[in-house]
CSV table of C-alpha atoms and ligand atoms in Angstrom, one decimal:
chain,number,residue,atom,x,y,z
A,375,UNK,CA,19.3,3.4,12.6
A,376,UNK,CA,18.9,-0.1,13.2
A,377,UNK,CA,18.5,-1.7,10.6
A,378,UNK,CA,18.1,-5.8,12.0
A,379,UNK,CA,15.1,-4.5,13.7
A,380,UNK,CA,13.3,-2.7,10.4
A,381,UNK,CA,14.5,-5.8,7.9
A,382,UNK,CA,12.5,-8.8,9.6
A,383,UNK,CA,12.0,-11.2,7.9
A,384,UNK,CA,8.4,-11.0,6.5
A,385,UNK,CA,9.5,-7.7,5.3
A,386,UNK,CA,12.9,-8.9,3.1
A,387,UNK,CA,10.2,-11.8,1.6
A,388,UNK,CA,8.1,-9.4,0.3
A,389,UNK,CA,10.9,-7.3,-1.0
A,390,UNK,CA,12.5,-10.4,-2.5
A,391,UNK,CA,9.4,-12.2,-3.8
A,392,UNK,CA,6.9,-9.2,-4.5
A,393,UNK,CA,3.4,-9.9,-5.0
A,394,UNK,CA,1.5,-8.7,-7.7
A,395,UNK,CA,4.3,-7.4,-9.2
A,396,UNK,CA,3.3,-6.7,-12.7
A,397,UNK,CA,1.0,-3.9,-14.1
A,398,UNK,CA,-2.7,-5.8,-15.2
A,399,UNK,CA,-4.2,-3.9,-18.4
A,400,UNK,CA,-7.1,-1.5,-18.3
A,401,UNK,CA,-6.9,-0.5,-14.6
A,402,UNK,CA,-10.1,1.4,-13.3
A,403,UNK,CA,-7.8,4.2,-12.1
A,404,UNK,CA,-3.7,4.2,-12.2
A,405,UNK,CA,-1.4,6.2,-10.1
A,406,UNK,CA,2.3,6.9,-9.4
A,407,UNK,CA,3.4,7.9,-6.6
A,408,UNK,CA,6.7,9.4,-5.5
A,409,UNK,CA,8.5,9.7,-2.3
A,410,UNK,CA,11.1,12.4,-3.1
A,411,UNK,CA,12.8,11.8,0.4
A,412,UNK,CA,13.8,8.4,-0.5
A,413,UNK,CA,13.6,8.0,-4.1
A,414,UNK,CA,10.5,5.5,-4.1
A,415,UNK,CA,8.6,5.2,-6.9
A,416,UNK,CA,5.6,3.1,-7.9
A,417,UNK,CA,2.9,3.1,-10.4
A,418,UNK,CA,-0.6,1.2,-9.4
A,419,UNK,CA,-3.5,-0.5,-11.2
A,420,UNK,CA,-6.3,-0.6,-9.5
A,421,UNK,CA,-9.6,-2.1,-10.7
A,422,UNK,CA,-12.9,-1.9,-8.9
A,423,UNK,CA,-16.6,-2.4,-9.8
A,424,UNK,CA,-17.3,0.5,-6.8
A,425,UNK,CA,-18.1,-2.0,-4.2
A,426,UNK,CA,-15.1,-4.3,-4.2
A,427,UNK,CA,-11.2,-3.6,-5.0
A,428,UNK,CA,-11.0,-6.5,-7.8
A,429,UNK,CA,-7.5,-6.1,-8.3
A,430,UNK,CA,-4.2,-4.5,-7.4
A,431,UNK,CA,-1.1,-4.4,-9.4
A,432,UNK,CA,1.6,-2.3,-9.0
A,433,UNK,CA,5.2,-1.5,-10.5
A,434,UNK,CA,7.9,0.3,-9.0
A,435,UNK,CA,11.8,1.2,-7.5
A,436,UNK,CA,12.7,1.9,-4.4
A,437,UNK,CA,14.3,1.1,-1.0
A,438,UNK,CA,13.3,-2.0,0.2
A,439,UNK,CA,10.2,-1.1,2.8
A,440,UNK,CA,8.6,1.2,0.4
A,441,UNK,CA,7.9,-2.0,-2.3
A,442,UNK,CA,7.4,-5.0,0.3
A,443,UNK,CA,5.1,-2.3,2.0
A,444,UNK,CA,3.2,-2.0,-1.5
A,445,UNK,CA,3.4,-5.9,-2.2
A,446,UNK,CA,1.7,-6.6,1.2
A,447,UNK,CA,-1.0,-4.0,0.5
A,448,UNK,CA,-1.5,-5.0,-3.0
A,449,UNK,CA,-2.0,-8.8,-1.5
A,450,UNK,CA,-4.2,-7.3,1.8
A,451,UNK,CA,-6.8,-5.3,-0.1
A,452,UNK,CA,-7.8,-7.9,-2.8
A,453,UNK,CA,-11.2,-8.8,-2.8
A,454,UNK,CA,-11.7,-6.8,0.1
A,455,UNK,CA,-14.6,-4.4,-0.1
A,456,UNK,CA,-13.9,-0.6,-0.7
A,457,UNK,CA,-15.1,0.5,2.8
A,458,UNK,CA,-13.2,-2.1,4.2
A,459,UNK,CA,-10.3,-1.1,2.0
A,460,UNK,CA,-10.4,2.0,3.1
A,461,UNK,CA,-10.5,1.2,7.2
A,462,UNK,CA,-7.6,-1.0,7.0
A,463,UNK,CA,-5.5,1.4,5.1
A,464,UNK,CA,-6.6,4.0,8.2
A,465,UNK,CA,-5.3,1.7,10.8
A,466,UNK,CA,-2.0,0.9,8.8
A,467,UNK,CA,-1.5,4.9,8.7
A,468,UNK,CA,-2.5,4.8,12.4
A,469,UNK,CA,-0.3,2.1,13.2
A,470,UNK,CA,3.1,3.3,11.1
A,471,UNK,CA,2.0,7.2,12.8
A,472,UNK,CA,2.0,5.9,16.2
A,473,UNK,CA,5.9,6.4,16.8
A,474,UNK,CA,5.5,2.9,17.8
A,475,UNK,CA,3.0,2.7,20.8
A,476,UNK,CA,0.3,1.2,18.3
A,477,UNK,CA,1.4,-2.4,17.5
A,478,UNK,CA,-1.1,-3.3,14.5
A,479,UNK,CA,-3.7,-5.5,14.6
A,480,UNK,CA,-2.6,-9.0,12.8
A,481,UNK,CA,-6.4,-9.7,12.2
A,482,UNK,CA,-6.9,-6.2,10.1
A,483,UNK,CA,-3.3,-6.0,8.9
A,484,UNK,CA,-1.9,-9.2,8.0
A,485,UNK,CA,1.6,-8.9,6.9
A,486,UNK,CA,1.5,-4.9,7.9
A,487,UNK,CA,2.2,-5.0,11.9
A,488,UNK,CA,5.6,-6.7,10.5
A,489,UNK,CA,6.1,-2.6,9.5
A,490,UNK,CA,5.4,-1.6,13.1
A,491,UNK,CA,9.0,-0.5,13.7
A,492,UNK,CA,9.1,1.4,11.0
A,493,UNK,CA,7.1,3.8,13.1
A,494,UNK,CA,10.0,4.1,15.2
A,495,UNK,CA,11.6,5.5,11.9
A,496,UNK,CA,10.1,8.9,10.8
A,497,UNK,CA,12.2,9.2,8.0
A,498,UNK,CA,11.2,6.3,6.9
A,499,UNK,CA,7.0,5.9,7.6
A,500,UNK,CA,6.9,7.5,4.3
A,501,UNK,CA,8.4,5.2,2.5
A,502,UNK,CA,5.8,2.1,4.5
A,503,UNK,CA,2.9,4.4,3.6
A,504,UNK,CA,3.6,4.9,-0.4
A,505,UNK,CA,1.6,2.3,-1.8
A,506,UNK,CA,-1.2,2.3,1.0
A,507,UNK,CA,-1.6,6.3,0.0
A,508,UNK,CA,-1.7,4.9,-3.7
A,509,UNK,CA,-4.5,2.9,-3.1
A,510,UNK,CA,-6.4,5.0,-1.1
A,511,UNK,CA,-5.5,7.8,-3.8
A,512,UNK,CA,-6.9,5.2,-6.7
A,513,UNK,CA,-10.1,4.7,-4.6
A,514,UNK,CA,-10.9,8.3,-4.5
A,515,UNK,CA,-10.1,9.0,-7.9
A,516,UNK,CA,-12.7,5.8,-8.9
A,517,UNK,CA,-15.0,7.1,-6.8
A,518,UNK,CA,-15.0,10.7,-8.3
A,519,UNK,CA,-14.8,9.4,-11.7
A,520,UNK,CA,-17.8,7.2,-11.0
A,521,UNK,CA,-20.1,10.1,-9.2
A,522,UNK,CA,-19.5,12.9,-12.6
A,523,UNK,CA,-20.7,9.7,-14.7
A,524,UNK,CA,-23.8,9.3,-12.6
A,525,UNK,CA,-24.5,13.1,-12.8
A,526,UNK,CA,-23.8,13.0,-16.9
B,1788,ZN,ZN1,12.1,4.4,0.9
């Protein structure tokens, strides 16, 4: 593997200088998430009002793409309604699927298209996708959470 192409730059910041970093109390909906091939691990906060992600904080080990991947997530999503949440999350998955034909759109992903060679990687697009599947794991749990309330 080579590993000068996965480690740019953008990704070793986030790994070194994580962002939001540090569990906020009284999530909406919290998760963990594992990725048994690799040993990743994180637990996320998410709090929503069921229109807009409000917040994202996360904890977590793990190999260096799995917790910039969630750091850039957790900074991409903020403030960010759910729907559009939810659509850049689906082009991130398309993006790290592609086996590296689909670059990433810098407009929708931010710091994401610095994962596009991770694509090239398959043992290792789990370990990009962790936290993105957290959030959009978190979403649906708020959202299911929120519908048995409304039929209560
Ligand atoms: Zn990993």
């Amino acid at each position: 593997m080579e590993l000068d192409s996965l480690y740019q730059e953008v990704i070793l910041d986030h790994y070194k200088h994580p962002q939001h970093k540090a569990l906020s109390p009284n999530p909406t909906v919290q998760v963990h998430h594992v990725n048994t091939s690799c040993g990743d691990e994180i637990t996320l906060n998410l709090h929503t009002d069921g229109i807009s992600v409000n917040n994202v904080t996360w904890d977590g080990v793990g190999c260096s793409i799995s917790q910039a991947s969630t750091s850039v997530v957790s900074d991409l999503v903020r403030g960010k309604t759910i729907a559009e949440t939810l659509a850049i999350i689906d082009a991130f998955q398309a993006m790290i699927q592609s086996k590296g034909s689909d670059a990433g759109d810098e407009d929708i992903l931010g710091d994401g298209v610095a994962f596009a060679g991770v694509a090239k990687f398959p043992a290792r697009v789990k370990c990009a996708l962790l936290g993105w599947m957290a959030v959009k794991d978190a979403l649906a749990q708020s959202e299911k959470a929120q519908s048995e309330k409304n039929e209560r």
